[in-house]
GROMACS .gro file of N, CA and C in nm:
model
  261
    1VAL      N    1 -24.586   2.192 -13.719
    1VAL     CA    2 -24.642   2.304 -13.624
    1VAL      C    3 -24.788   2.300 -13.625
    2ALA      N    4 -24.863   2.286 -13.750
    2ALA     CA    5 -24.989   2.295 -13.785
    2ALA      C    6 -25.067   2.164 -13.752
    3ILE      N    7 -25.178   2.153 -13.689
    3ILE     CA    8 -25.248   2.052 -13.663
    3ILE      C    9 -25.403   2.072 -13.725
    4ASP      N   10 -25.469   1.955 -13.766
    4ASP     CA   11 -25.610   1.964 -13.794
    4ASP      C   12 -25.690   1.995 -13.667
    5LEU      N   13 -25.771   2.095 -13.680
    5LEU     CA   14 -25.870   2.121 -13.598
    5LEU      C   15 -26.013   2.122 -13.633
    6SER      N   16 -26.023   2.020 -13.735
    6SER     CA   17 -26.157   1.987 -13.753
    6SER      C   18 -26.260   1.931 -13.655
    7ASP      N   19 -26.190   1.838 -13.609
    7ASP     CA   20 -26.245   1.749 -13.485
    7ASP      C   21 -26.304   1.860 -13.377
    8VAL      N   22 -26.213   1.951 -13.347
    8VAL     CA   23 -26.248   2.060 -13.227
    8VAL      C   24 -26.352   2.135 -13.289
    9ASP      N   25 -26.365   2.200 -13.419
    9ASP     CA   26 -26.444   2.275 -13.462
    9ASP      C   27 -26.595   2.205 -13.456
   10HIS      N   28 -26.593   2.079 -13.516
   10HIS     CA   29 -26.720   1.999 -13.506
   10HIS      C   30 -26.768   1.962 -13.364
   11THR      N   31 -26.676   1.957 -13.257
   11THR     CA   32 -26.734   1.943 -13.119
   11THR      C   33 -26.776   2.068 -13.068
   12VAL      N   34 -26.718   2.194 -13.100
   12VAL     CA   35 -26.750   2.330 -13.062
   12VAL      C   36 -26.904   2.364 -13.143
   13ARG      N   37 -26.911   2.326 -13.264
   13ARG     CA   38 -27.029   2.343 -13.324
   13ARG      C   39 -27.140   2.271 -13.265
   14SER      N   40 -27.112   2.156 -13.239
   14SER     CA   41 -27.214   2.055 -13.172
   14SER      C   42 -27.264   2.102 -13.037
   15LEU      N   43 -27.165   2.154 -12.949
   15LEU     CA   44 -27.198   2.222 -12.827
   15LEU      C   45 -27.278   2.351 -12.841
   16VAL      N   46 -27.266   2.423 -12.950
   16VAL     CA   47 -27.323   2.555 -12.970
   16VAL      C   48 -27.480   2.519 -12.980
   17TRP      N   49 -27.478   2.420 -13.081
   17TRP     CA   50 -27.632   2.375 -13.113
   17TRP      C   51 -27.713   2.314 -12.992
   18LEU      N   52 -27.619   2.234 -12.920
   18LEU     CA   53 -27.679   2.166 -12.800
   18LEU      C   54 -27.728   2.290 -12.694
   19GLN      N   55 -27.644   2.369 -12.677
   19GLN     CA   56 -27.680   2.490 -12.579
   19GLN      C   57 -27.794   2.560 -12.630
   20ALA      N   58 -27.802   2.597 -12.747
   20ALA     CA   59 -27.902   2.655 -12.817
   20ALA      C   60 -28.041   2.581 -12.801
   21GLY      N   61 -28.031   2.450 -12.826
   21GLY     CA   62 -28.168   2.374 -12.792
   21GLY      C   63 -28.211   2.363 -12.660
   22ILE      N   64 -28.114   2.355 -12.559
   22ILE     CA   65 -28.122   2.356 -12.430
   22ILE      C   66 -28.201   2.476 -12.373
   23GLY      N   67 -28.125   2.601 -12.432
   23GLY     CA   68 -28.181   2.730 -12.388
   23GLY      C   69 -28.331   2.753 -12.436
   24THR      N   70 -28.354   2.701 -12.554
   24THR     CA   71 -28.486   2.727 -12.616
   24THR      C   72 -28.591   2.642 -12.542
   25ALA      N   73 -28.552   2.518 -12.498
   25ALA     CA   74 -28.636   2.438 -12.429
   25ALA      C   75 -28.669   2.507 -12.283
   26VAL      N   76 -28.564   2.549 -12.208
   26VAL     CA   77 -28.572   2.585 -12.089
   26VAL      C   78 -28.669   2.724 -12.088
   27LEU      N   79 -28.657   2.827 -12.183
   27LEU     CA   80 -28.739   2.924 -12.206
   27LEU      C   81 -28.883   2.889 -12.229
   28ALA      N   82 -28.912   2.792 -12.312
   28ALA     CA   83 -29.044   2.739 -12.345
   28ALA      C   84 -29.097   2.700 -12.210
   29VAL      N   85 -29.039   2.618 -12.130
   29VAL     CA   86 -29.093   2.572 -12.014
   29VAL      C   87 -29.120   2.663 -11.911
   30VAL      N   88 -29.024   2.762 -11.887
   30VAL     CA   89 -29.056   2.877 -11.795
   30VAL      C   90 -29.169   2.971 -11.850
   31GLY      N   91 -29.172   2.989 -11.984
   31GLY     CA   92 -29.278   3.068 -12.042
   31GLY      C   93 -29.416   3.015 -12.013
   32ILE      N   94 -29.427   2.871 -12.037
   32ILE     CA   95 -29.560   2.807 -12.010
   32ILE      C   96 -29.593   2.811 -11.857
   33ALA      N   97 -29.482   2.776 -11.766
   33ALA     CA   98 -29.521   2.777 -11.624
   33ALA      C   99 -29.551   2.915 -11.586
   34SER      N  100 -29.493   3.025 -11.629
   34SER     CA  101 -29.538   3.164 -11.601
   34SER      C  102 -29.675   3.186 -11.641
   35PHE      N  103 -29.732   3.139 -11.751
   35PHE     CA  104 -29.870   3.163 -11.814
   35PHE      C  105 -29.954   3.111 -11.703
   36VAL      N  106 -29.936   2.990 -11.656
   36VAL     CA  107 -30.017   2.893 -11.582
   36VAL      C  108 -30.026   2.972 -11.443
   37VAL      N  109 -29.919   3.022 -11.380
   37VAL     CA  110 -29.911   3.077 -11.253
   37VAL      C  111 -29.995   3.207 -11.260
   38VAL      N  112 -29.968   3.289 -11.365
   38VAL     CA  113 -30.052   3.417 -11.386
   38VAL      C  114 -30.191   3.385 -11.404
   39TYR      N  115 -30.220   3.291 -11.501
   39TYR     CA  116 -30.360   3.271 -11.503
   39TYR      C  117 -30.438   3.228 -11.382
   40ARG      N  118 -30.375   3.124 -11.307
   40ARG     CA  119 -30.429   3.098 -11.181
   40ARG      C  120 -30.453   3.211 -11.089
   41SER      N  121 -30.349   3.283 -11.091
   41SER     CA  122 -30.337   3.397 -10.981
   41SER      C  123 -30.455   3.500 -11.006
   42LEU      N  124 -30.489   3.507 -11.148
   42LEU     CA  125 -30.583   3.610 -11.179
   42LEU      C  126 -30.742   3.568 -11.181
   43ARG      N  127 -30.744   3.438 -11.167
   43ARG     CA  128 -30.889   3.375 -11.171
   43ARG      C  129 -30.975   3.444 -11.062
   44PRO      N  130 -30.927   3.488 -10.932
   44PRO     CA  131 -31.023   3.538 -10.851
   44PRO      C  132 -31.076   3.692 -10.892
   45LEU      N  133 -30.978   3.743 -10.965
   45LEU     CA  134 -31.002   3.881 -11.016
   45LEU      C  135 -31.096   3.882 -11.131
   46ALA      N  136 -31.095   3.751 -11.210
   46ALA     CA  137 -31.201   3.741 -11.321
   46ALA      C  138 -31.337   3.722 -11.240
   47GLU      N  139 -31.349   3.663 -11.138
   47GLU     CA  140 -31.470   3.625 -11.075
   47GLU      C  141 -31.523   3.747 -11.020
   48VAL      N  142 -31.431   3.856 -10.963
   48VAL     CA  143 -31.489   3.968 -10.916
   48VAL      C  144 -31.536   4.064 -11.030
   49GLU      N  145 -31.465   4.059 -11.148
   49GLU     CA  146 -31.515   4.110 -11.272
   49GLU      C  147 -31.647   4.076 -11.323
   50GLN      N  148 -31.683   3.943 -11.325
   50GLN     CA  149 -31.798   3.885 -11.361
   50GLN      C  150 -31.914   3.930 -11.277
   51THR      N  151 -31.893   3.908 -11.136
   51THR     CA  152 -31.997   3.960 -11.046
   51THR      C  153 -32.036   4.117 -11.085
   52ALA      N  154 -31.916   4.203 -11.083
   52ALA     CA  155 -31.956   4.354 -11.113
   52ALA      C  156 -32.025   4.358 -11.233
   53ALA      N  157 -32.001   4.290 -11.338
   53ALA     CA  158 -32.069   4.298 -11.460
   53ALA      C  159 -32.212   4.278 -11.426
   54ALA      N  160 -32.252   4.166 -11.357
   54ALA     CA  161 -32.373   4.125 -11.329
   54ALA      C  162 -32.446   4.233 -11.248
   55ILE      N  163 -32.381   4.285 -11.171
   55ILE     CA  164 -32.445   4.394 -11.078
   55ILE      C  165 -32.464   4.511 -11.173
   56ALA      N  166 -32.388   4.538 -11.268
   56ALA     CA  167 -32.408   4.656 -11.354
   56ALA      C  168 -32.517   4.624 -11.459
   57ALA      N  169 -32.551   4.497 -11.477
   57ALA     CA  170 -32.666   4.456 -11.563
   57ALA      C  171 -32.783   4.453 -11.493
   58GLY      N  172 -32.790   4.494 -11.362
   58GLY     CA  173 -32.903   4.521 -11.298
   58GLY      C  174 -32.944   4.400 -11.179
   59GLN      N  175 -32.850   4.324 -11.163
   59GLN     CA  176 -32.869   4.225 -11.043
   59GLN      C  177 -32.799   4.276 -10.928
   60LEU      N  178 -32.872   4.360 -10.865
   60LEU     CA  179 -32.811   4.433 -10.746
   60LEU      C  180 -32.820   4.351 -10.630
   61ASP      N  181 -32.871   4.225 -10.618
   61ASP     CA  182 -32.860   4.152 -10.509
   61ASP      C  183 -32.738   4.070 -10.490
   62ARG      N  184 -32.659   4.076 -10.596
   62ARG     CA  185 -32.528   3.969 -10.619
   62ARG      C  186 -32.437   4.064 -10.540
   63ARG      N  187 -32.347   3.976 -10.469
   63ARG     CA  188 -32.226   4.015 -10.407
   63ARG      C  189 -32.115   3.933 -10.456
   64VAL      N  190 -31.992   4.013 -10.427
   64VAL     CA  191 -31.869   3.936 -10.464
   64VAL      C  192 -31.823   3.858 -10.352
   65THR      N  193 -31.779   3.733 -10.382
   65THR     CA  194 -31.734   3.627 -10.295
   65THR      C  195 -31.607   3.699 -10.209
   66GLU      N  196 -31.622   3.684 -10.060
   66GLU     CA  197 -31.506   3.759  -9.981
   66GLU      C  198 -31.391   3.661  -9.981
   67ARG      N  199 -31.288   3.731  -9.995
   67ARG     CA  200 -31.147   3.652 -10.010
   67ARG      C  201 -31.067   3.700  -9.896
   68ASP      N  202 -30.943   3.660  -9.869
   68ASP     CA  203 -30.850   3.684  -9.773
   68ASP      C  204 -30.829   3.849  -9.778
   69PRO      N  205 -30.855   3.921  -9.673
   69PRO     CA  206 -30.849   4.060  -9.682
   69PRO      C  207 -30.695   4.112  -9.672
   70ARG      N  208 -30.588   4.029  -9.665
   70ARG     CA  209 -30.457   4.048  -9.687
   70ARG      C  210 -30.421   4.066  -9.810
   71THR      N  211 -30.484   4.016  -9.911
   71THR     CA  212 -30.468   4.031 -10.066
   71THR      C  213 -30.526   4.143 -10.133
   72GLU      N  214 -30.472   4.190 -10.252
   72GLU     CA  215 -30.550   4.304 -10.321
   72GLU      C  216 -30.696   4.264 -10.358
   73VAL      N  217 -30.722   4.128 -10.405
   73VAL     CA  218 -30.864   4.089 -10.438
   73VAL      C  219 -30.952   4.074 -10.322
   74GLY      N  220 -30.896   4.044 -10.229
   74GLY     CA  221 -30.981   4.041 -10.094
   74GLY      C  222 -31.013   4.181 -10.067
   75ARG      N  223 -30.933   4.277 -10.054
   75ARG     CA  224 -30.966   4.403 -10.032
   75ARG      C  225 -31.062   4.484 -10.128
   76LEU      N  226 -31.030   4.442 -10.251
   76LEU     CA  227 -31.140   4.493 -10.357
   76LEU      C  228 -31.264   4.429 -10.332
   77SER      N  229 -31.269   4.297 -10.307
   77SER     CA  230 -31.408   4.245 -10.289
   77SER      C  231 -31.476   4.307 -10.162
   78LEU      N  232 -31.407   4.328 -10.054
   78LEU     CA  233 -31.458   4.385  -9.935
   78LEU      C  234 -31.506   4.525  -9.978
   79ALA      N  235 -31.435   4.615 -10.046
   79ALA     CA  236 -31.468   4.749 -10.082
   79ALA      C  237 -31.596   4.736 -10.171
   80LEU      N  238 -31.597   4.662 -10.271
   80LEU     CA  239 -31.710   4.642 -10.373
   80LEU      C  240 -31.836   4.601 -10.298
   81ASN      N  241 -31.829   4.521 -10.192
   81ASN     CA  242 -31.931   4.472 -10.114
   81ASN      C  243 -31.991   4.582 -10.028
   82GLY      N  244 -31.891   4.661  -9.972
   82GLY     CA  245 -31.937   4.765  -9.891
   82GLY      C  246 -31.999   4.884  -9.961
   83MET      N  247 -31.943   4.904 -10.091
   83MET     CA  248 -32.005   5.008 -10.157
   83MET      C  249 -32.154   4.957 -10.202
   84LEU      N  250 -32.165   4.840 -10.236
   84LEU     CA  251 -32.302   4.788 -10.276
   84LEU      C  252 -32.408   4.787 -10.155
   85SER      N  253 -32.370   4.762 -10.032
   85SER     CA  254 -32.461   4.778  -9.925
   85SER      C  255 -32.491   4.926  -9.907
   86GLN      N  256 -32.424   5.017  -9.931
   86GLN     CA  257 -32.464   5.165  -9.928
   86GLN      C  258 -32.559   5.203 -10.022
   87ILE      N  259 -32.557   5.127 -10.130
   87ILE     CA  260 -32.647   5.170 -10.233
   87ILE      C  261 -32.796   5.123 -10.225
   0.00000   0.00000   0.00000
């Protein structure tokens, strides 16, 4: 009635380690891809920040590069340039 299950246990243990390795690799790839996407998405905002810092330092003739007004960064650049034209 009893049979040796050591082969089954070994196979299950191998599958668990394989799944853990694949899961870790997928999480690493998704994490790196997410970092790259967020970094590239925030690059225009960093340009607005640098221009605003230059204006605060006294370079009142600087303006923010205008972007697509349908985006948040585009609306921010339009608002900032509008504010500077009033000063």
